Amino acid sequence: MVNARNKKLGEARSVIREIFEYGNARKREIGADKVFDFSIGNPGVPAPGEVNEEIVRLVNTMPSLALHGYTSAAGAPEVREAVARYIRTAFGVPMSAEGVYMTCGAAASLTITLNALCEEGDEFVVITPCFPEYGVFIESAGGKVVTAATGEDFHPDLAALDAAVGAHTKGVILNSPNNPTGAVYSVQELAAIAGLLRRKSAQRGAPVFLIADEPYRELTYGAEVPYPMAFYENTVVCYSFSKSLSLAGERIGYIAASPQCAAAADVFSAVCGAGRALGFVCAPALFQRVVATCLGKSGDVEEYRANRDLLLHTLQRCGFVCIPPEGAFYLFVRSPEPDAAAFCERAKKYELLLVPSDGFGVKGYVRISYCVERAVIERAAPAFEALAKEYGL
Ligand code: PLP
């Protein structure tokens, strides 16, 4: 009666959302200040002042019909031009408005790109641990998911990537700064991946695309975030303002397809076609214009840094093991028992809501999202201590 695959997707909510909803119910039951919800990546610092100023300015100066009406399917021309100009000047790569498609956030950027590229029998490689929705997006586009595990340091393992990319690989999704590990890939790593993809493209006789998922680009603690397009010609950047500008609920982002892609015009036509087929045309008009004046900006990263340092210190003092993240706003902590889901269940006893790593494609870790109010981390310290004691840490 209904599409079975979609019904299943709708019934099996993502683990993250499941825990988030549990947390909301628990907060209603025992009080919000008694629940330590580290489940979801909802930005915890306000949007930078420029965002509100620009909203007010636009509302006060632009005629209402022009401001709130449809834009072109791919986005308002002046916004696409502003994004292209920003990419050219900030990263020193050729980019034109003809390669920019405005979207409803990274989820739409990825879905559109995957649908644009995917043909029968195509595979897409993801580097695990990774954002759980990649699997949903790839399979819904008709592709097959192939995984390549990182090394213990959560940085790409070139040998694993080499083994994963084969004759059927249409693309590799790269996410740096990374959710869930906070790893930021270096210039050397980007150069090595570009070399590998070039070699594989030659072997395959067709390009292997690099799909750079970049919602955390601006959220780093000093690490340089090299621009993938500067290293590899067949790159499609899937950007979102959800995290950098704390606009997750407004649904705004863009796709930037490199003009140096093989058959670049066809790639962009397919992006437009996929956007059309999926109903992702004309991204929110007000927010297209808002972000055009806030490109490259972010909320106060120092707030996230302070959260990271406090949580890291608390956890390490308790005996938990974690690699300090270089970007994004997640800690990926080793579970003290092999079954991360069982560990998360135990944590719930102390009202600590953590996400088991299984959904991210690896076992034995938990993700702790620290884009929360500082007070939550402070209040959670005794709960982490009690939990650690249960494991004799
Ligand atoms: N990609 C990664 C790595 C993410 O962490 C997220 C959201 O958490 C997304 C994509 C989706 O972002 P958006 O809310 O902009 O659709």
Short mmCIF file of C-alpha atoms and ligand atoms in Angstrom, two decimals:
data_model
loop_
_atom_site.label_atom_id
_atom_site.label_comp_id
_atom_site.label_asym_id
_atom_site.label_seq_id
_atom_site.Cartn_x
_atom_site.Cartn_y
_atom_site.Cartn_z
CA MET A 1 0.00 0.00 0.00
CA VAL A 2 2.88 2.36 0.72
CA ASN A 3 6.53 2.35 -0.23
CA ALA A 4 8.00 -0.30 2.05
CA ARG A 5 11.52 1.14 2.19
CA ASN A 6 10.28 4.60 3.10
CA LYS A 7 7.81 3.21 5.61
CA LYS A 8 10.70 1.43 7.33
CA LEU A 9 12.78 4.60 7.30
CA GLY A 10 9.90 6.55 8.82
CA GLU A 11 9.27 4.00 11.56
CA ALA A 12 12.90 3.51 12.51
CA ARG A 13 13.80 6.98 13.65
CA SER A 14 17.52 7.79 13.74
CA VAL A 15 19.14 6.74 17.00
CA ILE A 16 20.13 10.35 17.63
CA ARG A 17 16.55 11.61 17.24
CA GLU A 18 15.30 8.72 19.40
CA ILE A 19 17.58 9.73 22.28
CA PHE A 20 16.78 13.42 21.76
CA GLU A 21 13.02 12.69 22.01
CA TYR A 22 13.61 10.51 25.09
CA GLY A 23 15.51 13.46 26.62
CA ASN A 24 12.65 15.86 25.95
CA ALA A 25 10.16 13.49 27.59
CA ARG A 26 12.51 12.98 30.55
CA LYS A 27 12.94 16.76 30.95
CA ARG A 28 9.16 17.14 31.19
CA GLU A 29 9.07 14.38 33.81
CA ILE A 30 11.91 15.38 36.17
CA GLY A 31 12.87 18.92 35.13
CA ALA A 32 15.14 20.20 32.37
CA ASP A 33 18.02 20.97 34.73
CA LYS A 34 18.28 17.33 35.82
CA VAL A 35 18.77 15.86 32.34
CA PHE A 36 22.16 16.05 30.60
CA ASP A 37 21.32 15.81 26.93
CA PHE A 38 24.45 15.42 24.82
CA SER A 39 22.63 13.73 21.95
CA ILE A 40 21.98 16.14 19.13
CA GLY A 41 24.13 18.60 17.15
CA ASN A 42 21.84 21.60 17.56
CA PRO A 43 24.16 24.64 17.70
CA GLY A 44 24.41 26.09 21.19
CA VAL A 45 25.77 29.56 20.47
CA PRO A 46 23.60 32.29 18.97
CA ALA A 47 23.89 33.22 15.31
CA PRO A 48 26.41 36.05 14.85
CA GLY A 49 24.91 39.54 15.15
CA GLU A 50 25.19 40.12 11.40
CA VAL A 51 22.48 37.51 10.80
CA ASN A 52 19.77 39.31 12.76
CA GLU A 53 20.92 42.70 11.49
CA GLU A 54 20.64 41.48 7.91
CA ILE A 55 17.20 39.95 8.49
CA VAL A 56 15.96 43.28 9.88
CA ARG A 57 17.62 45.26 7.10
CA LEU A 58 16.11 43.04 4.39
CA VAL A 59 12.64 43.11 5.92
CA ASN A 60 12.81 46.89 6.22
CA THR A 61 14.28 47.66 2.84
CA MET A 62 13.22 45.03 0.33
CA PRO A 63 9.69 45.03 -1.08
CA SER A 64 7.84 42.18 0.61
CA LEU A 65 6.80 40.46 -2.60
CA ALA A 66 10.33 40.44 -3.96
CA LEU A 67 11.77 39.28 -0.65
CA HIS A 68 9.40 36.40 0.00
CA GLY A 69 8.55 35.33 -3.55
CA TYR A 70 10.10 32.46 -5.50
CA THR A 71 13.68 32.88 -6.61
CA SER A 72 15.11 30.98 -9.57
CA ALA A 73 15.13 27.25 -8.93
CA ALA A 74 18.90 27.23 -8.36
CA GLY A 75 18.76 30.32 -6.15
CA ALA A 76 18.70 34.10 -6.53
CA PRO A 77 21.32 35.09 -9.15
CA GLU A 78 22.96 37.68 -6.89
CA VAL A 79 23.24 35.12 -4.08
CA ARG A 80 24.80 32.48 -6.35
CA GLU A 81 27.21 35.14 -7.58
CA ALA A 82 28.11 36.14 -3.99
CA VAL A 83 28.79 32.50 -3.05
CA ALA A 84 30.97 31.98 -6.15
CA ARG A 85 32.90 35.20 -5.46
CA TYR A 86 33.46 34.14 -1.86
CA ILE A 87 34.79 30.72 -2.89
CA ARG A 88 37.14 32.30 -5.46
CA THR A 89 38.57 34.85 -3.06
CA ALA A 90 38.68 32.77 0.13
CA PHE A 91 40.11 29.60 -1.39
CA GLY A 92 41.78 30.73 -4.60
CA VAL A 93 39.91 28.32 -6.86
CA PRO A 94 37.98 29.08 -10.02
CA MET A 95 34.26 29.12 -9.29
CA SER A 96 31.36 30.71 -11.09
CA ALA A 97 27.73 31.30 -10.22
CA GLU A 98 26.83 28.68 -12.87
CA GLY A 99 28.16 25.99 -10.51
CA VAL A 100 26.29 27.14 -7.40
CA TYR A 101 22.91 25.71 -6.38
CA MET A 102 21.25 27.00 -3.20
CA THR A 103 19.77 24.26 -1.00
CA CYS A 104 17.88 23.53 2.22
CA GLY A 105 21.03 22.66 4.22
CA ALA A 106 23.62 19.91 3.92
CA ALA A 107 21.05 17.10 3.89
CA ALA A 108 19.54 18.56 0.72
CA SER A 109 22.98 19.36 -0.73
CA LEU A 110 24.01 15.72 -0.29
CA THR A 111 20.72 14.22 -1.46
CA ILE A 112 20.68 16.35 -4.59
CA THR A 113 24.34 15.65 -5.39
CA LEU A 114 23.98 11.89 -4.91
CA ASN A 115 20.86 11.78 -7.07
CA ALA A 116 22.60 13.91 -9.68
CA LEU A 117 25.59 11.55 -9.90
CA CYS A 118 24.17 8.10 -9.23
CA GLU A 119 23.64 5.70 -12.10
CA GLU A 120 22.65 2.03 -11.99
CA GLY A 121 25.27 -0.04 -10.16
CA ASP A 122 27.17 2.91 -8.69
CA GLU A 123 28.90 2.76 -5.34
CA PHE A 124 29.71 5.59 -2.93
CA VAL A 125 32.47 5.29 -0.38
CA VAL A 126 32.05 6.71 3.11
CA ILE A 127 34.85 6.97 5.63
CA THR A 128 33.75 5.48 8.96
CA PRO A 129 32.94 6.58 11.57
CA CYS A 130 30.60 8.90 9.67
CA PHE A 131 27.30 10.79 9.79
CA PRO A 132 24.62 8.05 9.94
CA GLU A 133 22.35 9.62 7.32
CA TYR A 134 24.90 9.03 4.52
CA GLY A 135 23.62 5.47 4.20
CA VAL A 136 20.01 6.65 3.88
CA PHE A 137 20.91 9.32 1.31
CA ILE A 138 23.06 7.00 -0.82
CA GLU A 139 20.59 4.12 -0.85
CA SER A 140 17.64 6.41 -1.56
CA ALA A 141 19.55 7.72 -4.57
CA GLY A 142 19.91 4.11 -5.78
CA GLY A 143 23.57 3.73 -4.86
CA LYS A 144 25.44 1.17 -2.80
CA VAL A 145 27.32 2.16 0.36
CA VAL A 146 30.94 1.00 0.65
CA THR A 147 32.86 1.79 3.83
CA ALA A 148 36.51 2.59 4.40
CA ALA A 149 37.49 2.71 8.07
CA THR A 150 39.78 5.42 9.41
CA GLY A 151 42.88 4.65 11.41
CA GLU A 152 42.76 4.67 15.24
CA ASP A 153 43.43 8.42 15.10
CA PHE A 154 40.20 8.89 13.08
CA HIS A 155 42.13 10.20 10.09
CA PRO A 156 41.72 8.61 6.63
CA ASP A 157 43.56 5.34 6.11
CA LEU A 158 44.88 5.52 2.55
CA ALA A 159 45.20 1.73 2.23
CA ALA A 160 41.59 1.22 3.35
CA LEU A 161 40.44 3.91 0.93
CA ASP A 162 42.47 2.34 -1.87
CA ALA A 163 40.76 -1.00 -1.20
CA ALA A 164 37.29 0.54 -1.05
CA VAL A 165 37.45 2.60 -4.27
CA GLY A 166 36.93 0.32 -7.25
CA ALA A 167 35.53 0.05 -10.73
CA HIS A 168 32.00 0.90 -9.59
CA THR A 169 32.86 3.85 -7.34
CA LYS A 170 31.13 7.03 -8.48
CA GLY A 171 32.07 9.12 -5.47
CA VAL A 172 33.71 9.38 -2.07
CA ILE A 173 32.13 11.44 0.70
CA LEU A 174 34.63 13.35 2.81
CA ASN A 175 33.59 15.20 5.96
CA SER A 176 36.17 17.46 7.59
CA PRO A 177 35.85 18.81 10.30
CA ASN A 178 34.26 15.50 11.08
CA ASN A 179 31.06 14.45 12.74
CA PRO A 180 31.40 12.39 15.00
CA THR A 181 35.18 12.48 15.66
CA GLY A 182 36.13 16.17 15.32
CA ALA A 183 39.08 15.20 13.09
CA VAL A 184 40.26 17.83 10.58
CA TYR A 185 42.08 16.44 7.55
CA SER A 186 45.41 18.06 6.71
CA VAL A 187 46.82 19.46 3.47
CA GLN A 188 48.96 16.32 3.11
CA GLU A 189 45.93 14.07 3.59
CA LEU A 190 43.87 16.01 1.04
CA ALA A 191 46.74 15.86 -1.45
CA ALA A 192 47.14 12.10 -0.93
CA ILE A 193 43.40 11.49 -1.34
CA ALA A 194 43.37 13.61 -4.51
CA GLY A 195 46.27 11.55 -5.89
CA LEU A 196 44.46 8.32 -5.08
CA LEU A 197 41.21 9.47 -6.68
CA ARG A 198 43.04 10.64 -9.80
CA ARG A 199 44.71 7.24 -10.14
CA LYS A 200 41.40 5.44 -9.59
CA SER A 201 39.62 7.68 -12.10
CA ALA A 202 42.25 6.82 -14.69
CA GLN A 203 41.91 3.10 -13.97
CA ARG A 204 38.15 3.33 -14.15
CA GLY A 205 38.15 5.49 -17.25
CA ALA A 206 35.60 7.80 -15.59
CA PRO A 207 35.82 10.32 -12.77
CA VAL A 208 35.49 9.36 -9.14
CA PHE A 209 33.86 12.42 -7.56
CA LEU A 210 34.88 13.87 -4.24
CA ILE A 211 31.76 14.94 -2.37
CA ALA A 212 32.94 17.29 0.36
CA ASP A 213 30.34 17.56 3.13
CA GLU A 214 31.33 20.76 4.95
CA PRO A 215 28.83 21.98 7.53
CA TYR A 216 31.59 22.43 10.14
CA ARG A 217 34.21 24.21 7.99
CA GLU A 218 34.37 27.33 10.18
CA LEU A 219 34.15 25.48 13.51
CA THR A 220 37.77 24.65 14.33
CA TYR A 221 40.16 25.23 17.21
CA GLY A 222 43.16 26.43 15.26
CA ALA A 223 43.48 23.71 12.62
CA GLU A 224 43.60 24.76 8.98
CA VAL A 225 40.78 23.26 6.90
CA PRO A 226 42.12 22.83 3.36
CA TYR A 227 39.59 23.39 0.57
CA PRO A 228 39.08 20.07 -1.30
CA MET A 229 38.39 21.79 -4.63
CA ALA A 230 41.91 23.22 -4.53
CA PHE A 231 43.31 19.69 -4.54
CA TYR A 232 41.00 17.74 -6.79
CA GLU A 233 39.16 18.78 -9.94
CA ASN A 234 36.13 16.45 -9.67
CA THR A 235 34.89 18.00 -6.44
CA VAL A 236 31.37 18.90 -5.41
CA VAL A 237 31.16 20.85 -2.14
CA CYS A 238 28.01 20.29 -0.09
CA TYR A 239 27.85 23.22 2.29
CA SER A 240 25.40 24.21 4.99
CA PHE A 241 24.97 27.26 7.24
CA SER A 242 23.23 25.12 9.88
CA LYS A 243 26.25 24.87 12.17
CA SER A 244 28.52 27.79 11.25
CA LEU A 245 25.78 30.42 11.51
CA SER A 246 23.63 28.45 13.99
CA LEU A 247 20.77 28.40 11.46
CA ALA A 248 19.96 24.68 11.62
CA GLY A 249 16.20 25.26 11.66
CA GLU A 250 16.19 27.67 8.76
CA ARG A 251 17.38 25.05 6.25
CA ILE A 252 19.90 26.86 4.11
CA GLY A 253 23.08 25.76 2.33
CA TYR A 254 24.52 25.33 -1.14
CA ILE A 255 26.14 22.98 -3.60
CA ALA A 256 29.27 24.25 -5.34
CA ALA A 257 30.31 22.04 -8.24
CA SER A 258 33.82 22.77 -9.45
CA PRO A 259 33.98 24.18 -12.98
CA GLN A 260 37.01 21.89 -13.38
CA CYS A 261 34.85 18.75 -12.98
CA ALA A 262 34.76 16.42 -15.95
CA ALA A 263 31.70 17.41 -18.02
CA ALA A 264 31.06 20.26 -15.57
CA ALA A 265 28.02 21.57 -17.45
CA ASP A 266 26.42 18.11 -17.39
CA VAL A 267 27.16 17.71 -13.69
CA PHE A 268 25.42 21.01 -12.97
CA SER A 269 22.47 20.15 -15.22
CA ALA A 270 22.09 16.90 -13.31
CA VAL A 271 22.22 18.84 -10.02
CA CYS A 272 19.41 21.09 -11.28
CA GLY A 273 17.49 18.06 -12.51
CA ALA A 274 17.87 16.19 -9.22
CA GLY A 275 16.83 19.31 -7.30
CA ARG A 276 13.76 19.55 -9.49
CA ALA A 277 12.86 15.87 -9.23
CA LEU A 278 13.23 15.91 -5.45
CA GLY A 279 11.27 19.14 -5.08
CA PHE A 280 14.33 21.00 -3.73
CA VAL A 281 13.95 24.14 -5.82
CA CYS A 282 14.14 27.73 -4.63
CA ALA A 283 15.76 27.39 -1.21
CA PRO A 284 14.25 29.71 1.48
CA ALA A 285 14.37 33.11 -0.18
CA LEU A 286 14.90 35.34 2.87
CA PHE A 287 17.73 33.18 4.16
CA GLN A 288 19.43 32.94 0.77
CA ARG A 289 19.86 36.70 0.99
CA VAL A 290 20.86 36.66 4.65
CA VAL A 291 23.68 34.16 4.16
CA ALA A 292 24.97 36.00 1.11
CA THR A 293 26.23 38.72 3.47
CA CYS A 294 27.54 36.32 6.13
CA LEU A 295 29.72 34.00 4.05
CA GLY A 296 32.66 32.57 5.99
CA LYS A 297 31.34 33.91 9.31
CA SER A 298 30.38 31.85 12.35
CA GLY A 299 28.95 32.00 15.85
CA ASP A 300 31.44 32.35 18.70
CA VAL A 301 33.77 29.37 18.26
CA GLU A 302 35.49 30.24 21.56
CA GLU A 303 32.31 29.17 23.35
CA TYR A 304 32.58 25.74 21.77
CA ARG A 305 36.29 25.62 22.57
CA ALA A 306 35.57 26.34 26.25
CA ASN A 307 32.90 23.60 26.27
CA ARG A 308 35.28 21.18 24.60
CA ASP A 309 38.06 21.87 27.08
CA LEU A 310 35.79 21.60 30.11
CA LEU A 311 34.16 18.37 28.96
CA LEU A 312 37.46 16.85 27.89
CA HIS A 313 38.99 17.71 31.25
CA THR A 314 35.98 16.28 33.13
CA LEU A 315 36.00 13.04 31.16
CA GLN A 316 39.75 12.53 31.30
CA ARG A 317 39.73 13.16 35.06
CA CYS A 318 37.10 10.40 35.33
CA GLY A 319 39.31 8.01 33.36
CA PHE A 320 37.47 8.05 30.01
CA VAL A 321 39.60 7.91 26.85
CA CYS A 322 39.14 10.36 23.98
CA ILE A 323 41.20 12.04 21.26
CA PRO A 324 40.87 15.86 21.59
CA PRO A 325 38.80 17.02 18.62
CA GLU A 326 40.26 19.67 16.28
CA GLY A 327 36.91 20.90 14.98
CA ALA A 328 33.09 20.54 14.98
CA PHE A 329 31.44 20.10 18.39
CA TYR A 330 31.55 16.42 19.26
CA LEU A 331 33.70 14.19 21.45
CA PHE A 332 34.06 10.59 20.35
CA VAL A 333 34.81 8.70 23.54
CA ARG A 334 35.87 5.06 23.92
CA SER A 335 33.12 3.04 25.61
CA PRO A 336 34.47 1.31 28.73
CA GLU A 337 32.55 -1.83 27.69
CA PRO A 338 32.56 -3.26 24.15
CA ASP A 339 28.81 -2.78 23.74
CA ALA A 340 28.39 1.00 23.36
CA ALA A 341 24.58 0.75 23.44
CA ALA A 342 24.76 -1.01 26.82
CA PHE A 343 27.08 1.74 28.06
CA CYS A 344 24.59 4.41 26.90
CA GLU A 345 21.79 2.58 28.73
CA ARG A 346 23.85 2.66 31.92
CA ALA A 347 24.59 6.35 31.37
CA LYS A 348 20.84 6.99 31.22
CA LYS A 349 20.60 5.92 34.87
CA TYR A 350 22.50 9.14 35.62
CA GLU A 351 20.40 11.12 33.13
CA LEU A 352 23.38 11.30 30.77
CA LEU A 353 22.21 11.04 27.17
CA LEU A 354 25.00 9.85 24.87
CA VAL A 355 24.82 8.34 21.39
CA PRO A 356 26.31 4.86 20.74
CA SER A 357 28.73 4.69 17.83
CA ASP A 358 27.11 1.77 16.00
CA GLY A 359 25.00 4.11 13.86
CA PHE A 360 28.19 5.92 12.83
CA GLY A 361 29.53 2.66 11.42
CA VAL A 362 31.93 1.61 14.20
CA LYS A 363 31.59 -0.22 17.48
CA GLY A 364 32.79 0.62 20.96
CA TYR A 365 32.49 4.43 21.16
CA VAL A 366 29.94 7.05 22.13
CA ARG A 367 29.40 10.49 20.66
CA ILE A 368 28.99 13.35 23.09
CA SER A 369 27.69 16.52 21.53
CA TYR A 370 29.03 19.55 23.42
CA CYS A 371 27.15 22.33 21.65
CA VAL A 372 25.17 22.72 24.87
CA GLU A 373 25.01 25.38 27.58
CA ARG A 374 28.18 25.39 29.70
CA ALA A 375 26.04 24.81 32.81
CA VAL A 376 24.91 21.42 31.44
CA ILE A 377 28.53 20.25 31.31
CA GLU A 378 29.20 21.65 34.79
CA ARG A 379 26.13 19.98 36.28
CA ALA A 380 26.88 16.69 34.48
CA ALA A 381 30.33 16.25 36.06
CA PRO A 382 29.13 14.26 39.13
CA ALA A 383 27.05 12.03 36.84
CA PHE A 384 30.11 11.23 34.68
CA GLU A 385 32.10 10.54 37.86
CA ALA A 386 29.46 8.12 39.16
CA LEU A 387 29.26 6.39 35.79
CA ALA A 388 33.04 6.01 35.64
CA LYS A 389 33.03 4.47 39.14
CA GLU A 390 30.60 1.77 37.96
CA TYR A 391 33.29 0.69 35.53
CA GLY A 392 36.09 1.01 38.07
CA LEU A 393 37.85 3.72 36.02
N1 PLP B 1 26.46 16.31 7.32
C1 PLP B 1 26.95 16.22 8.57
C2 PLP B 1 28.32 15.68 8.76
C3 PLP B 1 26.19 16.63 9.66
O1 PLP B 1 26.69 16.52 10.90
C4 PLP B 1 24.88 17.12 9.44
C5 PLP B 1 24.03 17.51 10.56
O2 PLP B 1 24.26 17.26 11.71
C6 PLP B 1 24.42 17.20 8.12
C7 PLP B 1 25.23 16.79 7.09
C8 PLP B 1 23.06 17.75 7.81
O3 PLP B 1 23.11 19.13 7.99
P1 PLP B 1 21.84 20.09 7.70
O4 PLP B 1 21.15 20.28 9.00
O5 PLP B 1 22.44 21.34 7.20
O6 PLP B 1 21.00 19.41 6.70
#
